[in-house]
Amino acid sequence: MDFKFTEEQLMIQQAAKDFAERELLVDIIERDDRAEQSASHIKKLAELGFLGMMTDPKYDGGGMDTVSYVLAMEEISKVDASISVLMSVCNSLVNWGLENFANEFQKEKYLKPLARGEKIGAFLLSEPEAGSDATSQRTTAEDKGDYYLLNGTKNWITNAQLASTYLVIAQTYPDKKHKGINAFIVEKDSPGITLGPHENKMGMRASDTHSVMFNDVKVPKENRIGEDGFGFTFAMKTLDGGRIGIASQALGIASGAFERALKYSRERKAFGTEIFNHQSVAFKLSDMAVKIENARNLCLKAAWLKDQHLPYGTASAMAKQYCADIAMEVTTEAVQIHGGYGYVKEYHVERLMREAKLTQIYEGTSEIQKIIISRSLLK
């Protein structure tokens, strides 16, 4: 693995950094308070090409590599994890899933506008009784000949309101268990779809998160992704790549908190000197720096393996678990270094700590990542 970034990768990183610092940072505290995303920020994200980064140019994407994606995700997540999760879902789950498993008709109709950022996508897997255990799908897709009839509820859906294109995982043959699950492209404006209220979350509050209910929703047969019964495999393969996105998000949250804590430690004085000169603070920062560097290396290794078309599932699970766990550790220490100021919104680190927690939970909890990693050890 070459640790030197290309000129193009560095340009993408800088573009993401500039966007985050010049536009996202300005009103991030207010948007977190109001639990609202900015339409202008999403539009700018699309104009920068960040909603179709890794999609092949023949489907109107940017054709960038996964390493570039990680660099951009880290920079944006340092400031605004609510918008970086939108970016992650669009790139890692929706676009990647369609590009790799949809047929040409589906790619032309759905992937192209998604890659251009003209439309937003959402990935609907979790349910009230099917979180970590994705095999226990209660949402059903009954085969009616020319179409499927979709019924059920999906929980914790990022982009639920913003999206026009849903990728929905549902059970068609309950007796076959996970082998009876299918994946579908569902248009959000289909009759029978309703949304629950915006979830009032602890962190990533501005992220568009709702439950989605399906009541006798007709889905054309041509909108099934892959062969009959392919849905569970589709979801698991797609989530392997999605974990790289969330790992890079967690990395960004951690590095953003670290940078703020380091800056504060150079400015804040106690006992006649800047607090960085006190060993108790300096050692905290040293530990934070080491953990972030380890996290970054795990993240980039998983991205590099994916770009080289080598097996990356275990590496992405390792990156996701470690990055999420150190994000929680580093943000907590950043609040501690800030003292009382760390507990107020003005200094940002309390928000980063709230956002870090979710990275240990969604797209596979830290415990699920350990199951994936431990099982890989037995192979």
CSV table of C-alpha atoms in Angstrom, one decimal:
chain,number,residue,atom,x,y,z
A,1,MET,CA,0.0,0.0,0.0
A,2,ASP,CA,1.3,3.4,-1.0
A,3,PHE,CA,0.9,6.0,1.8
A,4,LYS,CA,1.4,8.9,-0.6
A,5,PHE,CA,-1.9,10.4,-1.8
A,6,THR,CA,-2.2,11.4,-5.4
A,7,GLU,CA,-2.7,15.0,-6.5
A,8,GLU,CA,-6.3,14.2,-7.3
A,9,GLN,CA,-7.0,12.7,-3.9
A,10,LEU,CA,-5.5,15.7,-2.2
A,11,MET,CA,-7.6,18.0,-4.3
A,12,ILE,CA,-10.7,16.1,-3.3
A,13,GLN,CA,-9.7,16.3,0.4
A,14,GLN,CA,-9.1,20.0,0.2
A,15,ALA,CA,-12.4,20.6,-1.6
A,16,ALA,CA,-14.2,18.7,1.2
A,17,LYS,CA,-12.3,20.6,3.9
A,18,ASP,CA,-13.1,24.0,2.3
A,19,PHE,CA,-16.8,23.2,2.0
A,20,ALA,CA,-17.0,22.0,5.6
A,21,GLU,CA,-15.2,25.0,7.1
A,22,ARG,CA,-16.6,27.8,4.9
A,23,GLU,CA,-20.2,26.6,4.6
A,24,LEU,CA,-21.2,23.8,7.0
A,25,LEU,CA,-19.5,25.3,10.1
A,26,VAL,CA,-21.3,28.6,9.9
A,27,ASP,CA,-24.7,27.4,11.2
A,28,ILE,CA,-24.0,23.9,12.4
A,29,ILE,CA,-25.0,24.7,16.0
A,30,GLU,CA,-28.3,26.2,15.0
A,31,ARG,CA,-29.1,23.3,12.6
A,32,ASP,CA,-28.3,20.9,15.4
A,33,ASP,CA,-30.7,22.7,17.7
A,34,ARG,CA,-33.5,22.9,15.1
A,35,ALA,CA,-32.8,19.3,13.9
A,36,GLU,CA,-32.9,20.6,10.3
A,37,GLN,CA,-30.7,20.0,7.2
A,38,SER,CA,-30.0,22.8,4.8
A,39,ALA,CA,-31.3,22.3,1.2
A,40,SER,CA,-28.5,24.6,0.0
A,41,HIS,CA,-25.8,22.5,1.6
A,42,ILE,CA,-27.2,19.3,0.0
A,43,LYS,CA,-27.3,21.1,-3.4
A,44,LYS,CA,-23.7,22.2,-2.9
A,45,LEU,CA,-22.7,18.6,-2.0
A,46,ALA,CA,-24.2,17.4,-5.3
A,47,GLU,CA,-22.5,20.2,-7.3
A,48,LEU,CA,-19.2,19.1,-5.8
A,49,GLY,CA,-19.8,15.6,-7.0
A,50,PHE,CA,-19.9,14.2,-3.5
A,51,LEU,CA,-23.1,12.3,-3.9
A,52,GLY,CA,-21.9,10.0,-6.7
A,53,MET,CA,-18.2,10.0,-5.9
A,54,MET,CA,-17.4,6.3,-6.6
A,55,THR,CA,-20.0,5.6,-9.3
A,56,ASP,CA,-18.7,4.8,-12.8
A,57,PRO,CA,-18.8,7.9,-15.1
A,58,LYS,CA,-20.8,5.9,-17.6
A,59,TYR,CA,-23.6,6.2,-15.0
A,60,ASP,CA,-22.8,9.9,-14.5
A,61,GLY,CA,-20.7,9.4,-11.4
A,62,GLY,CA,-17.4,10.8,-10.5
A,63,GLY,CA,-15.4,7.6,-10.9
A,64,MET,CA,-13.3,8.3,-7.8
A,65,ASP,CA,-11.6,5.7,-5.7
A,66,THR,CA,-12.6,4.6,-2.2
A,67,VAL,CA,-9.5,6.3,-0.7
A,68,SER,CA,-10.7,9.7,-2.0
A,69,TYR,CA,-14.1,9.0,-0.6
A,70,VAL,CA,-12.6,8.3,2.9
A,71,LEU,CA,-10.6,11.5,2.7
A,72,ALA,CA,-13.7,13.6,1.8
A,73,MET,CA,-15.9,11.8,4.4
A,74,GLU,CA,-13.3,12.5,7.2
A,75,GLU,CA,-13.1,16.3,6.4
A,76,ILE,CA,-16.9,16.8,6.2
A,77,SER,CA,-17.5,14.7,9.4
A,78,LYS,CA,-15.1,16.9,11.4
A,79,VAL,CA,-17.7,19.6,11.1
A,80,ASP,CA,-21.1,18.0,10.3
A,81,ALA,CA,-21.8,14.3,10.7
A,82,SER,CA,-25.5,14.9,9.9
A,83,ILE,CA,-24.7,15.7,6.3
A,84,SER,CA,-21.8,13.2,6.0
A,85,VAL,CA,-24.2,10.3,6.9
A,86,LEU,CA,-26.4,11.5,4.0
A,87,MET,CA,-23.3,11.4,1.8
A,88,SER,CA,-22.4,7.9,3.1
A,89,VAL,CA,-25.8,6.4,2.5
A,90,CYS,CA,-26.0,7.8,-1.0
A,91,ASN,CA,-22.4,6.6,-2.0
A,92,SER,CA,-21.8,3.5,0.0
A,93,LEU,CA,-25.2,1.9,0.2
A,94,VAL,CA,-27.6,3.1,-2.5
A,95,ASN,CA,-25.3,3.9,-5.5
A,96,TRP,CA,-22.9,1.1,-4.8
A,97,GLY,CA,-25.6,-1.4,-4.4
A,98,LEU,CA,-27.3,-0.4,-7.6
A,99,GLU,CA,-24.1,-0.2,-9.6
A,100,ASN,CA,-23.0,-3.7,-8.6
A,101,PHE,CA,-26.2,-5.6,-8.5
A,102,ALA,CA,-28.9,-3.8,-10.5
A,103,ASN,CA,-29.6,-4.5,-14.2
A,104,GLU,CA,-28.9,-2.0,-16.9
A,105,PHE,CA,-32.5,-0.8,-17.1
A,106,GLN,CA,-32.5,-0.1,-13.3
A,107,LYS,CA,-29.1,1.7,-13.6
A,108,GLU,CA,-30.3,3.9,-16.4
A,109,LYS,CA,-33.5,4.8,-14.7
A,110,TYR,CA,-32.4,5.1,-11.1
A,111,LEU,CA,-28.7,5.2,-10.7
A,112,LYS,CA,-27.9,8.0,-13.1
A,113,PRO,CA,-30.0,10.7,-11.4
A,114,LEU,CA,-28.7,9.5,-8.0
A,115,ALA,CA,-25.1,9.7,-9.1
A,116,ARG,CA,-25.7,13.2,-10.4
A,117,GLY,CA,-27.2,14.2,-7.1
A,118,GLU,CA,-30.4,15.2,-8.7
A,119,LYS,CA,-32.1,12.6,-6.5
A,120,ILE,CA,-31.4,11.2,-3.0
A,121,GLY,CA,-31.5,7.6,-2.1
A,122,ALA,CA,-32.3,5.7,1.2
A,123,PHE,CA,-31.5,2.1,2.3
A,124,LEU,CA,-34.4,0.5,4.2
A,125,LEU,CA,-33.2,-2.6,6.2
A,126,SER,CA,-33.8,-2.0,9.9
A,127,GLU,CA,-37.2,-2.8,11.5
A,128,PRO,CA,-38.7,-2.5,15.0
A,129,GLU,CA,-37.9,-6.2,15.5
A,130,ALA,CA,-35.0,-6.6,13.0
A,131,GLY,CA,-32.0,-4.4,13.9
A,132,SER,CA,-28.8,-6.4,14.4
A,133,ASP,CA,-30.6,-9.6,13.4
A,134,ALA,CA,-31.3,-8.6,9.8
A,135,THR,CA,-32.6,-12.1,9.0
A,136,SER,CA,-35.8,-11.5,11.0
A,137,GLN,CA,-37.5,-9.3,8.4
A,138,ARG,CA,-41.2,-8.7,9.1
A,139,THR,CA,-41.8,-6.5,6.1
A,140,THR,CA,-43.3,-8.7,3.5
A,141,ALA,CA,-43.2,-8.5,-0.3
A,142,GLU,CA,-46.0,-10.8,-1.6
A,143,ASP,CA,-45.5,-12.1,-5.1
A,144,LYS,CA,-48.6,-11.1,-7.1
A,145,GLY,CA,-47.4,-12.1,-10.5
A,146,ASP,CA,-46.7,-8.8,-12.3
A,147,TYR,CA,-45.9,-7.0,-9.1
A,148,TYR,CA,-45.1,-7.4,-5.4
A,149,LEU,CA,-47.3,-6.2,-2.6
A,150,LEU,CA,-45.2,-4.5,0.1
A,151,ASN,CA,-46.4,-4.3,3.8
A,152,GLY,CA,-44.5,-3.5,6.9
A,153,THR,CA,-42.5,-0.9,8.8
A,154,LYS,CA,-38.9,0.2,8.5
A,155,ASN,CA,-37.1,2.1,11.4
A,156,TRP,CA,-34.3,4.6,11.7
A,157,ILE,CA,-34.2,5.4,8.0
A,158,THR,CA,-31.7,8.0,7.0
A,159,ASN,CA,-32.9,10.3,4.1
A,160,ALA,CA,-36.4,9.0,4.5
A,161,GLN,CA,-38.0,12.3,3.8
A,162,LEU,CA,-35.4,13.7,1.3
A,163,ALA,CA,-35.1,10.5,-0.8
A,164,SER,CA,-37.1,9.8,-3.9
A,165,THR,CA,-35.6,6.3,-4.3
A,166,TYR,CA,-35.8,3.6,-1.6
A,167,LEU,CA,-33.9,0.3,-1.6
A,168,VAL,CA,-36.1,-1.9,0.5
A,169,ILE,CA,-35.3,-5.3,2.0
A,170,ALA,CA,-38.4,-7.5,2.5
A,171,GLN,CA,-39.4,-11.1,3.1
A,172,THR,CA,-41.1,-12.9,0.2
A,173,TYR,CA,-40.8,-16.6,1.4
A,174,PRO,CA,-40.9,-16.8,5.2
A,175,ASP,CA,-40.3,-20.5,5.2
A,176,LYS,CA,-37.0,-20.0,3.4
A,177,LYS,CA,-35.8,-17.6,6.1
A,178,HIS,CA,-32.9,-15.4,4.9
A,179,LYS,CA,-32.9,-17.2,1.5
A,180,GLY,CA,-36.5,-15.9,0.9
A,181,ILE,CA,-35.6,-12.2,1.3
A,182,ASN,CA,-35.7,-9.9,-1.7
A,183,ALA,CA,-34.4,-6.4,-2.4
A,184,PHE,CA,-36.5,-3.8,-4.3
A,185,ILE,CA,-36.2,-0.3,-5.8
A,186,VAL,CA,-39.3,1.5,-4.5
A,187,GLU,CA,-40.3,5.0,-5.5
A,188,LYS,CA,-41.1,7.1,-2.4
A,189,ASP,CA,-44.2,8.7,-4.0
A,190,SER,CA,-45.8,5.3,-4.5
A,191,PRO,CA,-49.4,5.1,-3.0
A,192,GLY,CA,-49.4,3.4,0.4
A,193,ILE,CA,-46.2,4.9,1.8
A,194,THR,CA,-46.3,7.0,4.9
A,195,LEU,CA,-43.6,8.4,7.2
A,196,GLY,CA,-43.4,8.7,10.9
A,197,PRO,CA,-42.3,11.9,12.6
A,198,HIS,CA,-38.7,13.1,12.5
A,199,GLU,CA,-36.8,11.2,15.1
A,200,ASN,CA,-35.7,13.4,18.0
A,201,LYS,CA,-32.1,12.0,18.3
A,202,MET,CA,-29.3,12.6,20.8
A,203,GLY,CA,-26.8,13.3,18.0
A,204,MET,CA,-26.7,13.8,14.3
A,205,ARG,CA,-29.9,15.6,15.0
A,206,ALA,CA,-30.1,17.4,11.6
A,207,SER,CA,-30.0,14.0,9.8
A,208,ASP,CA,-33.3,13.2,8.1
A,209,THR,CA,-34.4,10.1,10.1
A,210,HIS,CA,-37.9,8.6,10.1
A,211,SER,CA,-39.8,5.4,10.2
A,212,VAL,CA,-41.3,4.4,6.9
A,213,MET,CA,-44.6,2.4,6.7
A,214,PHE,CA,-45.8,0.4,3.7
A,215,ASN,CA,-49.5,-0.4,3.3
A,216,ASP,CA,-50.2,-2.5,0.2
A,217,VAL,CA,-47.6,-0.8,-1.8
A,218,LYS,CA,-47.3,-2.1,-5.4
A,219,VAL,CA,-43.8,-2.7,-6.6
A,220,PRO,CA,-43.3,-3.6,-10.3
A,221,LYS,CA,-41.6,-7.0,-10.8
A,222,GLU,CA,-38.9,-5.2,-12.9
A,223,ASN,CA,-37.9,-3.3,-9.7
A,224,ARG,CA,-36.6,-6.4,-7.9
A,225,ILE,CA,-32.8,-6.3,-7.6
A,226,GLY,CA,-31.1,-9.6,-8.6
A,227,GLU,CA,-32.5,-13.1,-8.7
A,228,ASP,CA,-35.4,-14.2,-6.5
A,229,GLY,CA,-34.1,-14.6,-2.9
A,230,PHE,CA,-31.0,-12.4,-3.4
A,231,GLY,CA,-32.1,-9.7,-1.0
A,232,PHE,CA,-30.2,-10.8,2.1
A,233,THR,CA,-27.0,-11.3,0.2
A,234,PHE,CA,-27.5,-7.9,-1.4
A,235,ALA,CA,-27.9,-6.3,2.0
A,236,MET,CA,-24.8,-7.9,3.5
A,237,LYS,CA,-22.5,-7.2,0.6
A,238,THR,CA,-23.7,-3.6,0.4
A,239,LEU,CA,-23.1,-3.1,4.1
A,240,ASP,CA,-19.5,-4.3,3.8
A,241,GLY,CA,-18.8,-1.2,1.8
A,242,GLY,CA,-21.1,0.9,3.9
A,243,ARG,CA,-18.9,0.2,7.0
A,244,ILE,CA,-16.0,2.0,5.3
A,245,GLY,CA,-18.2,5.1,5.1
A,246,ILE,CA,-19.2,5.0,8.7
A,247,ALA,CA,-15.7,4.2,9.8
A,248,SER,CA,-14.4,7.3,7.9
A,249,GLN,CA,-17.3,9.3,9.5
A,250,ALA,CA,-16.2,8.2,13.0
A,251,LEU,CA,-12.6,9.0,12.1
A,252,GLY,CA,-13.7,12.5,11.1
A,253,ILE,CA,-15.6,13.0,14.3
A,254,ALA,CA,-12.6,11.9,16.4
A,255,SER,CA,-10.1,14.0,14.4
A,256,GLY,CA,-12.4,17.1,14.5
A,257,ALA,CA,-12.6,16.8,18.3
A,258,PHE,CA,-8.9,16.3,18.6
A,259,GLU,CA,-8.1,19.3,16.6
A,260,ARG,CA,-10.4,21.5,18.7
A,261,ALA,CA,-8.9,20.1,22.0
A,262,LEU,CA,-5.3,20.7,20.8
A,263,LYS,CA,-6.1,24.2,19.8
A,264,TYR,CA,-7.8,24.9,23.1
A,265,SER,CA,-4.9,23.4,25.1
A,266,ARG,CA,-2.6,25.9,23.4
A,267,GLU,CA,-4.8,28.9,24.3
A,268,ARG,CA,-6.2,28.1,27.7
A,269,LYS,CA,-4.0,28.9,30.7
A,270,ALA,CA,-4.0,27.4,34.2
A,271,PHE,CA,-1.4,27.7,36.9
A,272,GLY,CA,0.6,30.2,34.9
A,273,THR,CA,1.0,28.3,31.7
A,274,GLU,CA,-1.0,26.9,28.7
A,275,ILE,CA,-2.6,23.7,29.8
A,276,PHE,CA,-0.8,21.8,27.0
A,277,ASN,CA,2.3,22.2,29.2
A,278,HIS,CA,0.7,20.1,31.9
A,279,GLN,CA,1.6,16.5,31.5
A,280,SER,CA,-1.9,15.3,32.4
A,281,VAL,CA,-3.3,17.2,29.3
A,282,ALA,CA,-0.3,16.5,27.0
A,283,PHE,CA,-0.6,12.8,27.6
A,284,LYS,CA,-4.3,12.8,26.9
A,285,LEU,CA,-3.6,14.5,23.5
A,286,SER,CA,-0.8,12.0,22.8
A,287,ASP,CA,-3.0,9.1,23.4
A,288,MET,CA,-5.7,10.7,21.2
A,289,ALA,CA,-3.3,11.2,18.4
A,290,VAL,CA,-2.1,7.6,18.4
A,291,LYS,CA,-5.6,6.2,18.4
A,292,ILE,CA,-6.6,8.5,15.5
A,293,GLU,CA,-3.6,7.5,13.5
A,294,ASN,CA,-4.4,3.8,14.0
A,295,ALA,CA,-8.0,4.5,13.0
A,296,ARG,CA,-7.0,6.3,9.9
A,297,ASN,CA,-4.7,3.5,8.8
A,298,LEU,CA,-7.4,0.9,9.3
A,299,CYS,CA,-9.8,3.0,7.4
A,300,LEU,CA,-7.5,3.6,4.5
A,301,LYS,CA,-6.4,-0.1,4.4
A,302,ALA,CA,-10.1,-1.2,4.0
A,303,ALA,CA,-10.5,1.4,1.3
A,304,TRP,CA,-7.3,0.4,-0.5
A,305,LEU,CA,-8.4,-3.3,-0.4
A,306,LYS,CA,-11.7,-2.4,-1.9
A,307,ASP,CA,-10.0,-0.3,-4.7
A,308,GLN,CA,-7.7,-3.3,-5.5
A,309,HIS,CA,-10.7,-5.6,-5.8
A,310,LEU,CA,-9.4,-7.7,-2.9
A,311,PRO,CA,-11.5,-9.1,0.0
A,312,TYR,CA,-12.3,-6.3,2.3
A,313,GLY,CA,-15.2,-7.4,4.5
A,314,THR,CA,-13.1,-8.2,7.6
A,315,ALA,CA,-11.0,-5.1,7.1
A,316,SER,CA,-14.1,-2.9,6.9
A,317,ALA,CA,-15.5,-4.5,10.0
A,318,MET,CA,-12.2,-3.8,11.9
A,319,ALA,CA,-12.2,-0.2,10.7
A,320,LYS,CA,-15.8,0.4,11.6
A,321,GLN,CA,-15.5,-1.1,15.1
A,322,TYR,CA,-12.2,0.6,16.0
A,323,CYS,CA,-13.0,4.0,14.5
A,324,ALA,CA,-16.4,4.1,16.2
A,325,ASP,CA,-14.9,3.1,19.6
A,326,ILE,CA,-12.1,5.6,19.5
A,327,ALA,CA,-14.5,8.3,18.3
A,328,MET,CA,-16.3,7.8,21.6
A,329,GLU,CA,-13.1,7.8,23.6
A,330,VAL,CA,-11.5,10.8,21.8
A,331,THR,CA,-14.6,13.0,22.0
A,332,THR,CA,-15.1,12.3,25.6
A,333,GLU,CA,-11.5,13.3,26.3
A,334,ALA,CA,-11.9,16.4,24.2
A,335,VAL,CA,-14.8,17.5,26.4
A,336,GLN,CA,-12.7,16.8,29.5
A,337,ILE,CA,-9.8,18.9,28.2
A,338,HIS,CA,-12.2,21.8,27.6
A,339,GLY,CA,-13.5,21.5,31.1
A,340,GLY,CA,-16.7,23.4,31.7
A,341,TYR,CA,-16.5,25.0,28.3
A,342,GLY,CA,-16.6,21.5,26.7
A,343,TYR,CA,-20.1,21.1,28.2
A,344,VAL,CA,-21.6,24.0,26.3
A,345,LYS,CA,-22.5,24.1,22.6
A,346,GLU,CA,-20.3,27.0,21.6
A,347,TYR,CA,-17.2,24.9,21.6
A,348,HIS,CA,-18.6,22.1,19.5
A,349,VAL,CA,-17.0,19.1,21.3
A,350,GLU,CA,-20.2,18.2,23.2
A,351,ARG,CA,-22.0,17.8,19.9
A,352,LEU,CA,-19.1,15.7,18.5
A,353,MET,CA,-19.4,13.5,21.5
A,354,ARG,CA,-23.1,13.0,21.0
A,355,GLU,CA,-22.5,12.2,17.3
A,356,ALA,CA,-19.8,9.7,18.1
A,357,LYS,CA,-22.1,7.5,20.0
A,358,LEU,CA,-24.3,6.7,17.0
A,359,THR,CA,-21.3,5.4,15.0
A,360,GLN,CA,-21.1,2.5,17.5
A,361,ILE,CA,-24.7,1.6,16.8
A,362,TYR,CA,-25.8,2.0,13.2
A,363,GLU,CA,-24.8,0.0,10.1
A,364,GLY,CA,-23.8,-2.8,12.5
A,365,THR,CA,-23.1,-2.2,16.2
A,366,SER,CA,-19.6,-2.6,17.5
A,367,GLU,CA,-20.7,-6.0,18.9
A,368,ILE,CA,-21.8,-7.1,15.5
A,369,GLN,CA,-18.4,-6.1,14.0
A,370,LYS,CA,-16.7,-8.3,16.6
A,371,ILE,CA,-18.9,-11.2,15.5
A,372,ILE,CA,-17.9,-10.6,11.9
A,373,ILE,CA,-14.2,-10.3,12.8
A,374,SER,CA,-14.2,-13.4,15.1
A,375,ARG,CA,-15.9,-15.5,12.5
A,376,SER,CA,-13.4,-14.5,9.9
A,377,LEU,CA,-10.6,-15.8,12.2
A,378,LEU,CA,-12.1,-19.3,12.0
A,379,LYS,CA,-12.0,-19.5,8.2
